[in-house]
Coordinates of C-alpha atoms in Angstrom, one line a residue:
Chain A
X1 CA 0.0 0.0 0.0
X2 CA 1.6 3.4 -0.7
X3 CA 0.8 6.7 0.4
X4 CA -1.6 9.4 -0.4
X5 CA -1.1 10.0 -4.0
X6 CA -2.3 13.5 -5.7
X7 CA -5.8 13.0 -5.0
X8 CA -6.1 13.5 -0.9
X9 CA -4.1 16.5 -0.9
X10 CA -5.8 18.6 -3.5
X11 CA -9.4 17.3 -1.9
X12 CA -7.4 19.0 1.5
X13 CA -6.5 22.2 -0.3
X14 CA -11.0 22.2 -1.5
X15 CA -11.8 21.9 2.2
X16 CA -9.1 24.5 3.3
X17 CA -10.3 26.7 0.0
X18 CA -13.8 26.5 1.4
X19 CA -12.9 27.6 4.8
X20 CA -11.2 30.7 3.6
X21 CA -14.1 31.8 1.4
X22 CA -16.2 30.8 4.6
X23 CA -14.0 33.0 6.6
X24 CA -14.2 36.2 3.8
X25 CA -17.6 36.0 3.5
X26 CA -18.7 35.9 6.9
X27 CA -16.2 37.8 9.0
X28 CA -16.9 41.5 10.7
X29 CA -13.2 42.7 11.4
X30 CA -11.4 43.6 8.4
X31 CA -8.2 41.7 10.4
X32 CA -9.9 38.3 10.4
X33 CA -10.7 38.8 6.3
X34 CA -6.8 39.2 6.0
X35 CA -6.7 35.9 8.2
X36 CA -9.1 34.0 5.5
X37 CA -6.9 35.6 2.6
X38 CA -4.3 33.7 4.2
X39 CA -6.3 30.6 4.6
X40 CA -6.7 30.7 1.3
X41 CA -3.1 31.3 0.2
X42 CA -2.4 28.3 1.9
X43 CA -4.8 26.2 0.2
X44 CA -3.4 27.3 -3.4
X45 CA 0.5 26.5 -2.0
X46 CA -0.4 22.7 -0.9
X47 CA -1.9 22.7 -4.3
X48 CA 0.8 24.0 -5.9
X49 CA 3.7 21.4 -4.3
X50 CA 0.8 18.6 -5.0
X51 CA 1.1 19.3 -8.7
X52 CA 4.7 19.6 -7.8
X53 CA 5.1 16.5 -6.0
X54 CA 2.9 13.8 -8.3
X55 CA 2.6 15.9 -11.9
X56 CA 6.6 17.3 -12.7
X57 CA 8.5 16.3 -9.6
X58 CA 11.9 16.8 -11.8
X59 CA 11.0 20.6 -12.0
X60 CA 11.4 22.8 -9.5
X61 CA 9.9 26.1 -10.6
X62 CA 6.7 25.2 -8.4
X63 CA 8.5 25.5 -5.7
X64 CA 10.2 28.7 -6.4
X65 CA 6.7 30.1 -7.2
X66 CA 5.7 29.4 -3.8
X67 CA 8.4 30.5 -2.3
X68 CA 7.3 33.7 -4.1
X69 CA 3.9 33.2 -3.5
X70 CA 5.0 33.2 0.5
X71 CA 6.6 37.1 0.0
X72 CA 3.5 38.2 -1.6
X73 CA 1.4 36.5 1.1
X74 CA 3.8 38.7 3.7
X75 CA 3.7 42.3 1.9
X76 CA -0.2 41.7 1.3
X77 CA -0.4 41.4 5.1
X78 CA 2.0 43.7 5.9
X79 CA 0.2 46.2 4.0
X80 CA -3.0 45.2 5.1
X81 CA -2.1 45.5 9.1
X82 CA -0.9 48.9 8.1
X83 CA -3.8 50.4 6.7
X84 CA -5.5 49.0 9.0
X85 CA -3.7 50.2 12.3
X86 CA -4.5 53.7 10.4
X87 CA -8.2 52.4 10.4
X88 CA -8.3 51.7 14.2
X89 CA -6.4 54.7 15.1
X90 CA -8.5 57.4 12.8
X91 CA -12.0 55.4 13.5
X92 CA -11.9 53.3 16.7
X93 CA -13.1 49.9 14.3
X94 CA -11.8 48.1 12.0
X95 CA -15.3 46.6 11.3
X96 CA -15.6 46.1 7.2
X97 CA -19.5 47.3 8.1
X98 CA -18.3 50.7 9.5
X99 CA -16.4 51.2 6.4
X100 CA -18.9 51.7 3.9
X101 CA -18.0 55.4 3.6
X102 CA -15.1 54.6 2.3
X103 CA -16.8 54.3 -1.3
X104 CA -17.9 57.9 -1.4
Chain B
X1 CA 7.6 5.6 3.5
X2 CA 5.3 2.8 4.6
X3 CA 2.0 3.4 2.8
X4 CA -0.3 2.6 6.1
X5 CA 2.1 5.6 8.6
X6 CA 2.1 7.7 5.5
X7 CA -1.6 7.8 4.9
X8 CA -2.0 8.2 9.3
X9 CA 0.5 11.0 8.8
X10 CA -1.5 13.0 6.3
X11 CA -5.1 12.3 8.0
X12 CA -3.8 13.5 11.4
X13 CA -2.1 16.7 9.3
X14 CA -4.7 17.4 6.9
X15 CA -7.5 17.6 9.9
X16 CA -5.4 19.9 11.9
X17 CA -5.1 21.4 8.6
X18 CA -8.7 22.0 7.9
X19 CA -10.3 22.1 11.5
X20 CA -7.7 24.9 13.0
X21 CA -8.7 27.0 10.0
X22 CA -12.4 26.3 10.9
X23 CA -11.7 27.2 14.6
X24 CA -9.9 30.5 13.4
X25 CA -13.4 31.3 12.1
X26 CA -15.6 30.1 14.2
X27 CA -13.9 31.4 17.7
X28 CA -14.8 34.3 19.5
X29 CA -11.6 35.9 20.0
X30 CA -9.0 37.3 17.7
X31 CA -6.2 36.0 19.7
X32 CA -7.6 32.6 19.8
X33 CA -8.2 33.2 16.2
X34 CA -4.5 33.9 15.2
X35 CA -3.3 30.5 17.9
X36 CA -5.7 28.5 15.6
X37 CA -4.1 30.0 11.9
X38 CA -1.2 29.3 13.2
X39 CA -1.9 25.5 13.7
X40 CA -3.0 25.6 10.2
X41 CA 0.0 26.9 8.8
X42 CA 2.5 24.4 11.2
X43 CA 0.1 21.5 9.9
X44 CA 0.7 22.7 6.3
X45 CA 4.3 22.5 7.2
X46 CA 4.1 19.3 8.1
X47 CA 1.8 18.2 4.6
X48 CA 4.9 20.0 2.6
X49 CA 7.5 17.7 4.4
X50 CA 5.3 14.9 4.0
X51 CA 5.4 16.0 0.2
X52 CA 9.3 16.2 -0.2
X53 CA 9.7 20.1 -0.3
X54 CA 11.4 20.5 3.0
X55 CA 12.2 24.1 1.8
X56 CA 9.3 24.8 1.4
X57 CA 8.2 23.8 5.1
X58 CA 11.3 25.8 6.6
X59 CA 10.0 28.9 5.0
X60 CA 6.3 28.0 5.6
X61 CA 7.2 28.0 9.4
X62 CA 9.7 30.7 9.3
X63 CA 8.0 33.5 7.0
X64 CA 4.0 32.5 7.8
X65 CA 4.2 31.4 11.8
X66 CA 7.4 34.1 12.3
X67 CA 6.7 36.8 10.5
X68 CA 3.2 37.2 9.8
X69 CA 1.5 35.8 13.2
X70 CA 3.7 37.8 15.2
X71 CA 2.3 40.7 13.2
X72 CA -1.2 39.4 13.3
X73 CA -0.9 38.7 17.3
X74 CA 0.5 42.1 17.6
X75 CA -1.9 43.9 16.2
X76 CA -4.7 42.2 18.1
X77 CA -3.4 43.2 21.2
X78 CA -3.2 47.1 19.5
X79 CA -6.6 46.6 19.1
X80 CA -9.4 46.0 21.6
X81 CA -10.2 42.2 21.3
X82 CA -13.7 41.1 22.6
X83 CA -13.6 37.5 24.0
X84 CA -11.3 35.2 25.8
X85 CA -12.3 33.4 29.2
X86 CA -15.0 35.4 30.2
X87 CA -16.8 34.6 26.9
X88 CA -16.6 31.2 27.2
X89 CA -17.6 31.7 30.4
X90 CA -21.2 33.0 29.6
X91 CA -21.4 31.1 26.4
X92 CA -20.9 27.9 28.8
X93 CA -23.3 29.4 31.4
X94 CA -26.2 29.9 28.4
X95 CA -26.0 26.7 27.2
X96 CA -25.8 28.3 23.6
X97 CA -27.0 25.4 20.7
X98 CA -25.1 24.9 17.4
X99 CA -23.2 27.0 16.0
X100 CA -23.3 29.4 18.5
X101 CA -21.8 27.2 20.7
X102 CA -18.4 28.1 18.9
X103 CA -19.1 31.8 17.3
X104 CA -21.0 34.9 18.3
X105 CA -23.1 36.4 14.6
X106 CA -24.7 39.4 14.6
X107 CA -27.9 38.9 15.7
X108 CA -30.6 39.0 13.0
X109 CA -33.3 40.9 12.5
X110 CA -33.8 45.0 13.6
X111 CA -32.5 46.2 17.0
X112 CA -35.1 46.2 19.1
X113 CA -36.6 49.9 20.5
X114 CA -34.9 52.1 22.9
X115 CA -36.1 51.1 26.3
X116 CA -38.0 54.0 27.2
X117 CA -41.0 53.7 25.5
X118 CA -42.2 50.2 27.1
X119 CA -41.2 52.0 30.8
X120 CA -43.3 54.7 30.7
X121 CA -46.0 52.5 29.6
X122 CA -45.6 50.3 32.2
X123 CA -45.5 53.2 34.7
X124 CA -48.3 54.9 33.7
X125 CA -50.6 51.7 33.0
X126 CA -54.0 51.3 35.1
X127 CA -54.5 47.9 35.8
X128 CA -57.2 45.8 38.3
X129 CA -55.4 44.1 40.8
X130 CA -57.3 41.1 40.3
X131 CA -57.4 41.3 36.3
X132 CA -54.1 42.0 35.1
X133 CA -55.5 41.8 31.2
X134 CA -57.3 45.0 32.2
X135 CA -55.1 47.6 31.6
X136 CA -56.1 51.5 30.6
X137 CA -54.4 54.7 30.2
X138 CA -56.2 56.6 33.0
X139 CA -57.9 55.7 36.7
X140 CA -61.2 54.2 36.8
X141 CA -63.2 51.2 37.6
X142 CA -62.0 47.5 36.1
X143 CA -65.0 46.6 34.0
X144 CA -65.1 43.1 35.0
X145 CA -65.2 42.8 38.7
X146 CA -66.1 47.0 39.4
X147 CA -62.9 47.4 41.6
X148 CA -60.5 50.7 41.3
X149 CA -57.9 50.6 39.2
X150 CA -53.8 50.3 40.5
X151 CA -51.1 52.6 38.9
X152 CA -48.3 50.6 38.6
X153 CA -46.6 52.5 42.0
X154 CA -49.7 50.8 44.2
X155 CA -49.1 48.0 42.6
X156 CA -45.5 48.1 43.2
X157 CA -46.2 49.1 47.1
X158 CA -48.5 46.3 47.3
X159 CA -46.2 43.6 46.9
X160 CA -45.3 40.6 48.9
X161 CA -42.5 39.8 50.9
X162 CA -41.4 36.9 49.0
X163 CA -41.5 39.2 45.6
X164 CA -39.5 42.1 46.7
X165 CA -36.9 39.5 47.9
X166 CA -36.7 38.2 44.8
X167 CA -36.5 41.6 43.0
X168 CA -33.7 42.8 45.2
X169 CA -31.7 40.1 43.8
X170 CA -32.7 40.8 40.6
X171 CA -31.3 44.2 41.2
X172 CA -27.7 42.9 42.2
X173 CA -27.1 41.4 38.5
X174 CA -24.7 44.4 37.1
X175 CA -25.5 46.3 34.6
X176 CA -24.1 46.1 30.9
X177 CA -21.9 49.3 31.3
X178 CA -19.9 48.0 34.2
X179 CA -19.7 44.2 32.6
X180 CA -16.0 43.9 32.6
X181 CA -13.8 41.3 32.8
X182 CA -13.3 41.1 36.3
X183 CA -16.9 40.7 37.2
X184 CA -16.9 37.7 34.9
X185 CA -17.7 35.1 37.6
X186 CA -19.9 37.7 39.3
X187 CA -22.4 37.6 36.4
X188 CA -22.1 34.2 35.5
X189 CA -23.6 33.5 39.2
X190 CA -26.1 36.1 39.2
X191 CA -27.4 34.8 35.8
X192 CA -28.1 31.7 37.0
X193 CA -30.5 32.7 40.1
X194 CA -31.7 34.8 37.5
X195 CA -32.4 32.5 35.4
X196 CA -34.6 30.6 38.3
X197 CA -36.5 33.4 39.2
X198 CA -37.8 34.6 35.7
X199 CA -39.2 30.9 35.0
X200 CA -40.7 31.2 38.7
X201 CA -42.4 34.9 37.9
X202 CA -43.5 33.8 34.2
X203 CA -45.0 30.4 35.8
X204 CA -46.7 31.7 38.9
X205 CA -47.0 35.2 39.2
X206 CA -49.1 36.1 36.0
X207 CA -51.3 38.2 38.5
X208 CA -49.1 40.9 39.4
X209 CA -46.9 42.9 37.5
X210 CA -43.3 43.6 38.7
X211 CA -42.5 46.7 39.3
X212 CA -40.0 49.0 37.7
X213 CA -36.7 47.1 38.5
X214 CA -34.3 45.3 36.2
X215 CA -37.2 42.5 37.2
X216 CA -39.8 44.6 35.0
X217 CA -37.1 43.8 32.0
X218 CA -36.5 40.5 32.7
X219 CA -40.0 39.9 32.7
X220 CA -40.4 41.9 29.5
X221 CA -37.5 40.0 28.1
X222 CA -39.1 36.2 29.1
X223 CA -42.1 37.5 26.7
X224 CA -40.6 39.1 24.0
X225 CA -38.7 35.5 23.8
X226 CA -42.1 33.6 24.1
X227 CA -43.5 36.2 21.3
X228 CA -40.1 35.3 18.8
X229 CA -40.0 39.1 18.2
X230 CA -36.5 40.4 16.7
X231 CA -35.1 37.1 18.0
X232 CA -34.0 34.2 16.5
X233 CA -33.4 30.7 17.5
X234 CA -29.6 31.6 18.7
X235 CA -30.6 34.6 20.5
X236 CA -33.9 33.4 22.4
X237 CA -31.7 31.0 24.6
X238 CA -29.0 33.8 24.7
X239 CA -31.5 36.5 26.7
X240 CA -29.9 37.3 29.4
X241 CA -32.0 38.6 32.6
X242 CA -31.7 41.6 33.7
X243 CA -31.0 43.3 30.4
X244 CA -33.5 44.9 28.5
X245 CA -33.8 43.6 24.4
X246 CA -32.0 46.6 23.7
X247 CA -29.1 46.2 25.4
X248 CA -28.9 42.6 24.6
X249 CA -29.4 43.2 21.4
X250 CA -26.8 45.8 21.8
X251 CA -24.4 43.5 23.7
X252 CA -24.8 41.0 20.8
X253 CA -23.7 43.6 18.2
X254 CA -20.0 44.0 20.3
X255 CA -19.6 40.6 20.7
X256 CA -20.1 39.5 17.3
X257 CA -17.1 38.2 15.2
X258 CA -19.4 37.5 12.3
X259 CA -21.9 38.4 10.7
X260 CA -25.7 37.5 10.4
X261 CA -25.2 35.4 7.2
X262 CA -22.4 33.0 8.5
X263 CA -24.6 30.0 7.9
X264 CA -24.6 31.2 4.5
X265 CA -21.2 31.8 4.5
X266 CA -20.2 28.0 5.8
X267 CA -23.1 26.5 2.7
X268 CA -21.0 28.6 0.2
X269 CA -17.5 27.5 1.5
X270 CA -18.6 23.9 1.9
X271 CA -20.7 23.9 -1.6
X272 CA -17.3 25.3 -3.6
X273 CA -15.2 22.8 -1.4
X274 CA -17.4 19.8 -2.6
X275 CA -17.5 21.6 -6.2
X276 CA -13.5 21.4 -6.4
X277 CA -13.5 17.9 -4.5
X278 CA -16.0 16.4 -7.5
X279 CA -13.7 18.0 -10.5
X280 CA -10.5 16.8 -8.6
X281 CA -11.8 13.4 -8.4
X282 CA -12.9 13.9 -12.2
X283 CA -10.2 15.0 -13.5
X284 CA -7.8 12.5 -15.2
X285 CA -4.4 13.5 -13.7
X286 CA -0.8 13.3 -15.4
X287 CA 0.4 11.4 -12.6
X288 CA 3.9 10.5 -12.7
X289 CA 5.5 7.5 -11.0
X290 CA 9.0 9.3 -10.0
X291 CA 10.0 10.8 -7.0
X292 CA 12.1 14.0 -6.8
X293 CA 15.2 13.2 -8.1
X294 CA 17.4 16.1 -7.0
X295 CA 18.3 18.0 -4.0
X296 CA 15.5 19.9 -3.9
X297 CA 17.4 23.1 -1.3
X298 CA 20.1 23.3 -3.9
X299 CA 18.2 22.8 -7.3
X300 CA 15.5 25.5 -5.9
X301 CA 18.7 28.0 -4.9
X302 CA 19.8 27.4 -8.3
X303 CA 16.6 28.1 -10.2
X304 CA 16.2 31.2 -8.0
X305 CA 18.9 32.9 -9.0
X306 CA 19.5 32.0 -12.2
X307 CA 15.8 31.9 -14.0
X308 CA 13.8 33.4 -11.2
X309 CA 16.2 36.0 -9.9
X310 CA 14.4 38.6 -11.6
X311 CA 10.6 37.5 -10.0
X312 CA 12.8 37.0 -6.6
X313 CA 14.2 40.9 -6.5
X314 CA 10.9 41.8 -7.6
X315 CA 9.5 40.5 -4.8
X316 CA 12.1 41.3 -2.2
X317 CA 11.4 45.0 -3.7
X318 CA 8.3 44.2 -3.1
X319 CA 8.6 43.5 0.6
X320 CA 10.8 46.5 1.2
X321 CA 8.1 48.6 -0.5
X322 CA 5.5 47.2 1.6
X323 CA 7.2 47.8 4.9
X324 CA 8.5 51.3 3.9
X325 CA 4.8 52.2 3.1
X326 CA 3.6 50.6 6.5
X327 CA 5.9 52.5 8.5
X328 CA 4.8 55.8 6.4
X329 CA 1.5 55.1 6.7
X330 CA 1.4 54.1 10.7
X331 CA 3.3 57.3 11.7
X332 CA 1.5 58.6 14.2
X333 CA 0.6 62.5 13.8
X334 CA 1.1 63.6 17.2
X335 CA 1.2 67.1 18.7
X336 CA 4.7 68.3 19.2
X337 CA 5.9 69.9 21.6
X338 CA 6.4 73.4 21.6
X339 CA 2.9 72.9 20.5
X340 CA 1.6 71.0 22.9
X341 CA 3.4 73.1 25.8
X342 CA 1.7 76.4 24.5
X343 CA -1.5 74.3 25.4
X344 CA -0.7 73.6 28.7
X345 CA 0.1 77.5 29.0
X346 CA -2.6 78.4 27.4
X347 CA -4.7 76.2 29.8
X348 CA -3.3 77.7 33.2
X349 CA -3.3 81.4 31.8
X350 CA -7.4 80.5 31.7
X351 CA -7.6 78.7 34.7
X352 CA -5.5 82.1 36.5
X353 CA -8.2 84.3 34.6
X354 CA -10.8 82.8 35.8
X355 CA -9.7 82.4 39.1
X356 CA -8.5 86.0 39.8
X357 CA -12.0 87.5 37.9
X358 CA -14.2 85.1 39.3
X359 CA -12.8 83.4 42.6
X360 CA -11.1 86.4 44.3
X361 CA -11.8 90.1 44.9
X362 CA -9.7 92.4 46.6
X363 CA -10.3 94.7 49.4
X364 CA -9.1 97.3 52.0
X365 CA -8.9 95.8 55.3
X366 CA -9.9 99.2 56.4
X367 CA -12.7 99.8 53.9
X368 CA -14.6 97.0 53.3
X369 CA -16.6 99.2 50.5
X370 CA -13.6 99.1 48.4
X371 CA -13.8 95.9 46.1
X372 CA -12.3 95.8 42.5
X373 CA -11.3 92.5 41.1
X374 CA -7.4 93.4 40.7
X375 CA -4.7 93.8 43.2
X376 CA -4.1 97.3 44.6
X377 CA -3.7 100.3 46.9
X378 CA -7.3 101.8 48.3
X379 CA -8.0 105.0 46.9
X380 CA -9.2 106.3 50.1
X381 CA -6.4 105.0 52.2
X382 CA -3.5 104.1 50.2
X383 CA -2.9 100.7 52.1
X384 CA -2.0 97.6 50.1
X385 CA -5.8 95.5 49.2
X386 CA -5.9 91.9 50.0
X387 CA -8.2 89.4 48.7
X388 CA -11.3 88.0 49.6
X389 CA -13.2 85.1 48.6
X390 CA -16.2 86.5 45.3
X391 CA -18.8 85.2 47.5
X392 CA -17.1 84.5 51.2
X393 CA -17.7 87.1 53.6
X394 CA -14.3 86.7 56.0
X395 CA -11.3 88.5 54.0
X396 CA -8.8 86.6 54.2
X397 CA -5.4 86.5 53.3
X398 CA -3.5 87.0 49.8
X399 CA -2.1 83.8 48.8
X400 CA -1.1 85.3 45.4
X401 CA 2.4 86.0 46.8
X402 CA 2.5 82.3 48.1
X403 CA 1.9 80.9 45.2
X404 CA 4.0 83.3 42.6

């Protein structure tokens, strides 16, 4: 019997998908959306080094793209905490609800 | 690898994987909700090694779980984070069903009206003592058994022993502005006579309406629950005595992590998750039967800097942009100094106006008909004034030369 072949870990990467867009969909602080961004991130890496690992495991560029993918994960959130520590300190919230002004 | 550990391996992996992201969420507190991301991102770690890329673990742990949690955990503690043990304290304590058993929504429906409106109608309600369905706006007889009507005062006056007992302990539950973390346990014990006594007053006490005491809302709050009003099925058993719907409604709202439609939310997630399972399954993958054949540290190190170095400085650019424009756009604009000391000034020169125009007068000690509001000589006498309290009648002594 061998091992989990390609299969089982992109079914993981649906379920962890799911949960992100769960996460995005339903949460009020703008902090926790950044969270499920990342959840979701994750879910296109371990589908990424699946392909990687079972498709072309002789080429290595998937793993150099999520190595990349990793850096823009980190300047996304980065960003993100930024604007919203400017957020919290100008409005006391950092509720996506109390933000609606935002598009006038 | 044996195929039977492998496959325990990834099972125990994949459901830290997916449940830890599910708790992230589904919990009620931000901090717990970064602890729980961050099992999902060391479980991931752990599905990458179990998938060859070592590297790719290392700099799963050390950029994701170093670098971005730390962030994350920081700025949760910047900001004010509702939850943590005294949540799950009342949570435990109001025996919350289904999902909101593990997550606070926002409760659905409108908020419920300010509390005023239902108090004065209590207070200024008519009712027969004996007939508590008769109720009118002004005095008079009940038109069923011909007795005077009770304001709700006599009716208040005329209660039993036993009942203002029971109210005066419903007036010891706190009140929603002083709920803080400290009276945690507090609460949790008063909610649970509480609880006792409003089944006791909606069982047996149908007769006589409570007076106006955190009672009255309780008792209020036990019908508006029976009635399904602006409540749903997570909220009914969530009614907390000794709060009117308002403020419940209102202590919902800050407690929230999500929003009204997270049921929706989870269908969606699940539906798309099961949507991708079905065309994984379908799909007829290139799968091929070799491993990795090289080192996979140095052949990645390679790649990056020869075909990839481009995408890689890009990238670190990137990063370097992204912090310099974090630090620009999180610097604080703060008064300086200077400024902020010709406030202060400016503050005591008022506060030495005011006190010398209005707090002090000065006088002659030899003509008390001599007042003017600045320090002096008389112009009858010549002597030196002193000051006086504006309205005292003694003169007393100038402390102005004490204090300068």
């Amino acid at each position: 019997m061998s091992g989990p072949g390609l299969v089982p870990y992109l079914i993981v990467s649906a379920l962890l998908f799911g949960v992100g867009v769960a996460g995005v969909l339903s949460q009020r602080n703008a902090l926790m959306v950044l969270m499920s961004v990342e959840i979701i991130l994750n879910a296109a890496m371990l589908a990424l080094v699946a392909f990687w690992r079972f498709v072309k495991p002789d080429n290595y560029d998937a793993q150099v793209f999520v190595i990349i993918i990793v850096t823009i994960a980190a300047i996304e959130m980065a960003a993100g905490l930024a604007l919203m520590l400017l957020v919290f300190r100008q409005r006391g919230t950092t509720n996506v609800d109390a933000l609606k002004d935002l598009k006038q | 690898m044996n195929g039977v550990i492998e496959w325990t391996i990834f099972i125990a992996l994949s459901a830290v994987v997916v449940f830890s992201a599910a708790g992230m969420i589904l919990t009620m507190s931000m901090y717990r909700a970064g602890l729980a991301l961050m099992a999902s991102f060391v479980a991931l770690a752990g599905l990458f090694i179990l998938l060859d890329a070592d590297l790719l673990a290392a700099i799963q742990v050390m950029m994701n779980v170093g670098g971005m949690l730390v962030m994350v955990l920081f700025m949760v503690l910047v900001m004010t984070d509702p939850g943590g043990e005294m949540m799950w304290g009342m949570k435990r304590d109001m025996h919350m069903p289904g999902l909101g058993a593990f997550s606070m929504h926002m409760p659905r429906g409108k908020p419920p009206a300010e509390e005023e409106a239902p108090q004065e109608k209590m207070v200024t309600a008519w009712a027969c003592p004996m007939h508590p369905e008769v109720q009118q706006d002004q005095a008079g007889n009940c038109p069923k058994c011909g007795m005077q009507l009770l304001s709700a005062h006599d009716r208040a006056s005329s209660q039993t022993q036993d009942e203002q007992h029971m109210h005066n302990a419903a007036m010891a539950v706190p009140s929603p502005a002083d709920m803080g973390g400290h009276h945690g346990h507090e609460m949790s014990h008063a909610m649970h006579e509480d609880d006792g006594m409003v089944n006791g007053m909606s069982d047996g006490e149908q007769s006589i309406s409570p007076p106006q005491t955190t009672g009255d809302h309780a008792h209020m709050m036990d019908a508006s629950g029976h009635d399904g009003q602006n409540m749903d099925m997570a909220n009914h058993d969530m009614n907390m005595s000794g709060m009117t719907p308002r403020q419940n409604y209102q202590m919902m709202v800050d407690m929230a992590m999500s929003t009204s439609q997270l049921p929706w939310a989870i269908a969606l997630g699940i539906a798309s998750a099961l949507l991708l399972s079905v065309l994984i399954v379908k799909t007829p993958w290139p799968i091929s039967l070799s491993g990795p054949t090289q080192d996979a540290t140095s052949a990645v190190g390679q790649l990056l800097l020869s075909r990839y170095m481009i995408g890689f400085e890009g990238a670190a650019f990137l990063i370097l942009a992204g912090i310099a424009g974090a630090v620009i756009l999180a610097k604080r604009e703060r008064p300086t100094g200077p400024q902020q000391a010709e406030h202060t000034n400016a503050a005591e020169a008022r506060a030495a106006n005011r006190t010398d125009s209005e707090g002090q007068v000065y006088t002659c000690p030899m003509h008390p008909e001599v007042r003017q509001a600045q320090p002096g000589h008389c112009p009858k006498c010549g002597m030196s004034l002193i000051a006086v309290e504006h309205k005292g009648s003694a003169p007393r002594q100038n402390t102005q030369g004490e204090h300068a």
